[in-house]
Coordinates of C-alpha atoms in Angstrom, one line a residue:
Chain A
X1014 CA 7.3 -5.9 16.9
X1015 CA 5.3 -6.5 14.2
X1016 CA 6.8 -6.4 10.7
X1017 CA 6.6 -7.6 7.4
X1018 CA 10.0 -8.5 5.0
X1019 CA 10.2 -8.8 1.3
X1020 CA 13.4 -11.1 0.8
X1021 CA 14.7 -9.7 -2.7
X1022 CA 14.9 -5.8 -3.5
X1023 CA 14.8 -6.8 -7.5
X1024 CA 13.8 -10.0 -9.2
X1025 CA 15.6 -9.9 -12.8
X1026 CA 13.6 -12.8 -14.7
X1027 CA 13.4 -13.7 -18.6
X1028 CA 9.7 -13.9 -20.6
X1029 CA 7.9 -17.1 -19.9
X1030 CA 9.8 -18.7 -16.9
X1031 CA 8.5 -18.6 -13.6
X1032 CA 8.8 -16.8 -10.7
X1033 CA 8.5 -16.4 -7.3
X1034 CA 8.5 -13.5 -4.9
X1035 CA 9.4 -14.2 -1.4
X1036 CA 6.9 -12.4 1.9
X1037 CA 7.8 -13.3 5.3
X1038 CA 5.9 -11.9 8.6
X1039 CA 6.4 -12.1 12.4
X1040 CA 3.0 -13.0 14.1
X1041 CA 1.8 -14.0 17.5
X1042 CA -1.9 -13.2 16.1
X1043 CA -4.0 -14.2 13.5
X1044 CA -3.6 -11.9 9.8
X1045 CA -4.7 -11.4 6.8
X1046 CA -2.6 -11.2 3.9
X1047 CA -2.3 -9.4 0.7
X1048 CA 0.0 -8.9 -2.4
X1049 CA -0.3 -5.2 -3.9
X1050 CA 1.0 -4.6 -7.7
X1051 CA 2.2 -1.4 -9.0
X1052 CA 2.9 -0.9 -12.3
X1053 CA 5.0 2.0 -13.4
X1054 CA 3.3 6.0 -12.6
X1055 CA 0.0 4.1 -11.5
X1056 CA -1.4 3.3 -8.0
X1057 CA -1.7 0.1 -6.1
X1058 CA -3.9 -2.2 -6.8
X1059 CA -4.7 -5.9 -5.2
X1060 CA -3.3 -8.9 -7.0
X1061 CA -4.9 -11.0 -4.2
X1062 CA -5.7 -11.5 -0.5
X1063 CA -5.5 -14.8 1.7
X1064 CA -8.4 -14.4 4.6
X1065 CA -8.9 -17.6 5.7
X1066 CA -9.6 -21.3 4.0
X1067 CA -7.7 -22.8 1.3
X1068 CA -4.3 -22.0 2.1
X1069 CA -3.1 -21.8 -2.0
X1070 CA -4.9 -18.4 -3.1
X1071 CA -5.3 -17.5 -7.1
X1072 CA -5.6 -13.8 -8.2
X1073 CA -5.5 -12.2 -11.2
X1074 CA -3.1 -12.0 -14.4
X1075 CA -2.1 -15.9 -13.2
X1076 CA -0.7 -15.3 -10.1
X1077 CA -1.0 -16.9 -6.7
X1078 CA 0.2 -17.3 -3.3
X1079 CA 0.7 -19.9 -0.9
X1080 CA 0.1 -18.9 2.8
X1081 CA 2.4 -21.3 5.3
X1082 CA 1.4 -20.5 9.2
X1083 CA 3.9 -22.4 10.2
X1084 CA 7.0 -20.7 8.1
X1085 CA 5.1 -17.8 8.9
X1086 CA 5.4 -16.7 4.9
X1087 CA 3.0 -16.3 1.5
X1088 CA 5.1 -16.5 -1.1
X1089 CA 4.0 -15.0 -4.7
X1090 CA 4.0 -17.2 -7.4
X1091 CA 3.6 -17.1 -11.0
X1092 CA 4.6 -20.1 -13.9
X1093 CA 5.1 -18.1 -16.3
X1094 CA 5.5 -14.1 -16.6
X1095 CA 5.3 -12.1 -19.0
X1096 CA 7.4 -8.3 -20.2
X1097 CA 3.9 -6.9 -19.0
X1098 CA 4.4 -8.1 -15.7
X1099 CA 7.3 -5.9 -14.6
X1100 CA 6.3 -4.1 -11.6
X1101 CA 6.5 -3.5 -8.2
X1102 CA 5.3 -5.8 -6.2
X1103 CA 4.1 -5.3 -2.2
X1104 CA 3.2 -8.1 0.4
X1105 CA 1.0 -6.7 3.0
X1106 CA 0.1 -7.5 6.5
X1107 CA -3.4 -6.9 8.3
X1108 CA -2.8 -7.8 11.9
X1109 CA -6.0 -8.8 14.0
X1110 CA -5.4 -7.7 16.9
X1111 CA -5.1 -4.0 16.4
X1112 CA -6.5 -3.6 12.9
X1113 CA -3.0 -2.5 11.4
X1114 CA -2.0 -3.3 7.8
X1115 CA 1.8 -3.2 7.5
X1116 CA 3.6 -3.1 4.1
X1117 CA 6.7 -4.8 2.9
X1118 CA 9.7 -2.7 1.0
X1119 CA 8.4 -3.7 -2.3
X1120 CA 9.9 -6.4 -4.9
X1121 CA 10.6 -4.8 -8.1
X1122 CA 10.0 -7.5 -10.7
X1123 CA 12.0 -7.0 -13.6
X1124 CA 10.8 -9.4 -16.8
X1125 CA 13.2 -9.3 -19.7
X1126 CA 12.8 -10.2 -23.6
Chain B
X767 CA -17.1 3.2 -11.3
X768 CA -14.6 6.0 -11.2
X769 CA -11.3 5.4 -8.6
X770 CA -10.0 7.4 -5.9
X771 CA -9.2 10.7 -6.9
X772 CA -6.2 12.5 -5.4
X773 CA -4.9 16.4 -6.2
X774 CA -2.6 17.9 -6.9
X775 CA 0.1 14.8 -8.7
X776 CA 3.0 16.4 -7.9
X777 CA 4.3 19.2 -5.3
X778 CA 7.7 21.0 -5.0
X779 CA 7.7 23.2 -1.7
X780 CA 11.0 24.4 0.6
X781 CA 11.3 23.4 4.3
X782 CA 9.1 25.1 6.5
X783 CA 6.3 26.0 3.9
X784 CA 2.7 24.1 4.1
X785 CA 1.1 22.1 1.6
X786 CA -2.4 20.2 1.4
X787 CA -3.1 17.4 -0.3
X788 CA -7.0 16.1 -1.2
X789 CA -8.5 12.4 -1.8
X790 CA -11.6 11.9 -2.8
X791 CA -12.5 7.9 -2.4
X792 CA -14.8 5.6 -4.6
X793 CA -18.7 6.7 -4.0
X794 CA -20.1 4.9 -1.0
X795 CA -16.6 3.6 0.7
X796 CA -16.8 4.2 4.3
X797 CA -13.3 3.6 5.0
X798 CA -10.9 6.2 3.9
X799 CA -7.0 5.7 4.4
X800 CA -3.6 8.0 3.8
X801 CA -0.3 6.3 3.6
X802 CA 2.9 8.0 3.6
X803 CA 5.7 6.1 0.8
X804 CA 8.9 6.9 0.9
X805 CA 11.3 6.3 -1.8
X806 CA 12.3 2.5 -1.8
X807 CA 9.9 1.5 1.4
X808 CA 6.6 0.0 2.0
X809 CA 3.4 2.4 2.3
X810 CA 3.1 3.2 6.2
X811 CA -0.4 4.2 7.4
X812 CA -0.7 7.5 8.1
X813 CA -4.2 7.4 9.6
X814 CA -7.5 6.1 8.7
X815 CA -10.9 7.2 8.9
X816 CA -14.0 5.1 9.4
X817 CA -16.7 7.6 7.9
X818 CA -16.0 11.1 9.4
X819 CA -14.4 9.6 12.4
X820 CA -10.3 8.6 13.2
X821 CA -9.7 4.4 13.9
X822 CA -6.2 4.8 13.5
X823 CA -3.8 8.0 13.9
X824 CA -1.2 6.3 16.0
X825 CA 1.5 6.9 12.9
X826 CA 0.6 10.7 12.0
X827 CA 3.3 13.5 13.5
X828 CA 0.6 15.2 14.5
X829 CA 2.9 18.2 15.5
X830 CA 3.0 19.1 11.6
X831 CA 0.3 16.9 10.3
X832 CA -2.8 17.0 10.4
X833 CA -6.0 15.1 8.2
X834 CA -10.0 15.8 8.3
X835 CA -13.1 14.2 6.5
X836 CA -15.7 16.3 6.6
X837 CA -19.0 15.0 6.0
X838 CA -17.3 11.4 5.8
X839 CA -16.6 11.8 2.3
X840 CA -13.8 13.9 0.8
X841 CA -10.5 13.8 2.9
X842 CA -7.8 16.7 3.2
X843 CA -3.6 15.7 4.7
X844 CA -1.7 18.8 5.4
X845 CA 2.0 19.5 6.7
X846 CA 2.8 22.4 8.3
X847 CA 5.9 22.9 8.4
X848 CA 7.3 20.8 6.2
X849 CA 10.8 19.1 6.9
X850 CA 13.1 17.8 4.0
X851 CA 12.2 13.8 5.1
X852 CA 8.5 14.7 4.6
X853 CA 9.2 13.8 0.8
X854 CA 7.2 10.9 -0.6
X855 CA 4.5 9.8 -1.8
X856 CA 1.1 10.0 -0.3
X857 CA -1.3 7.9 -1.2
X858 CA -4.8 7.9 -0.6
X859 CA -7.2 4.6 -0.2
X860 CA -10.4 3.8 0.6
X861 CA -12.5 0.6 0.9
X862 CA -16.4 -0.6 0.9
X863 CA -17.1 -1.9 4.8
X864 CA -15.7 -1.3 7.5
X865 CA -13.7 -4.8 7.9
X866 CA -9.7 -4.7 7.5
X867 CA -10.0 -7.8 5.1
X868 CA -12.0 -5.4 2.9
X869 CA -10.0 -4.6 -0.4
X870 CA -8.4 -1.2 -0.2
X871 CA -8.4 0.8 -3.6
X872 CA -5.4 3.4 -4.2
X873 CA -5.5 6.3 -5.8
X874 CA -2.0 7.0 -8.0
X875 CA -0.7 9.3 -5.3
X876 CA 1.2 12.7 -4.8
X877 CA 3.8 12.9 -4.7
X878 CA 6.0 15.8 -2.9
X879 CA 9.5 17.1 -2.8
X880 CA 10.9 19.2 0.2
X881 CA 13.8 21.4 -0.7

């Protein structure tokens, strides 16, 4: 079955060191893949996507990901956050064969002062 | 360019009453999608519309719920009846083309609570 796993429930981090937050997917068919943010009472909205190409992908507010086909994972990355970047974060799965983007249980990342 | 717009916020309804929730996507998107969150999950993919017509309904209870886009544009969810694990969020999305590695835009969701 297909599926998608967010390693850590809750990422507790201090201002200005890095971070990373951990997406791993089962796949016997080629995928996209996306990281979602969702800050606090607002909707999702895309932090980046990896379609195909350069396998390190930059998005916005500094972040990036890493897709690995082999490790089957695309791990989101940041060098430095900041107290504005507590959120929830979502790794999600388009898988090609039937169309069907599938959601990890969220990471909420926690940045303290 | 205004968002997706979704009505009403929030919702408090008992078991067994019906409730309807409404999304209207960003101008010109021909892909429209609901996803049910539930507390502490993942959004799961309710259905998805490609103009007025259903890709994807393989997720929808379809013995309570039920979804329509009329004229491809605005999109209505309803429950009927609702059960106490119906509460969640709902969010609506839509996107520009009809490809899945198009960028999905959410609109900030309802959410509703089944007593």
């Amino acid at each position: 079955a297909q599926s998608v796993t967010q390693l850590d429930s809750q990422v507790p981090v201090f201002e200005e060191a890095p971070v990373e937050l951990r997406c791993n997917y089962s796949s016997s068919v080629s995928v996209y893949l996306f990281w979602y943010v969702q800050y606090p009472n607002q909707g999702l909205q895309l932090l980046l996507k990896y379609l195909s190409g350069s396998t390190l992908v930059k998005g916005i507010n500094g972040f990036e990901a890493e897709f690995n086909k082999s490790q089957t994972s695309f791990h989101l990355r940041k060098p430095s956050v900041h107290i504005s970047d507590t959120a929830e974060y979502f790794c999600a799965v388009t898988y090609t064969g039937g169309f069907k983007t599938i959601f990890g249980a969220g990471t909420r990342l926690f940045v303290k002062a | 360019e205004a968002g997706v717009a979704q009505s009403p916020r929030y919702k408090i309804i008992e078991k067994r009453q019906s409730v309807a929730f409404w999304c209207n996507p960003i101008s010109g998107h021909a892909t429209l999608y609901w996803y049910q969150q539930i507390l502490g999950q993942g959004p799961k993919l309710l259905i998805q519309f490609q103009n007025n017509g259903v890709v994807d309904d393989s997720q929808l209870p379809k013995d309570r719920f039920s979804a329509e886009r009329l004229k491809g544009v605005d999109s209505t969810l309803k429950i009927q009846p609702a059960k106490l694990e119906d509460s969640a969020v709902y969010l609506c999305a839509s996107s520009l083309r009809v490809g899945v590695e198009d960028t999905q835009y959410f609109g900030p969701g309802t959410r509703l609570t089944v007593l």
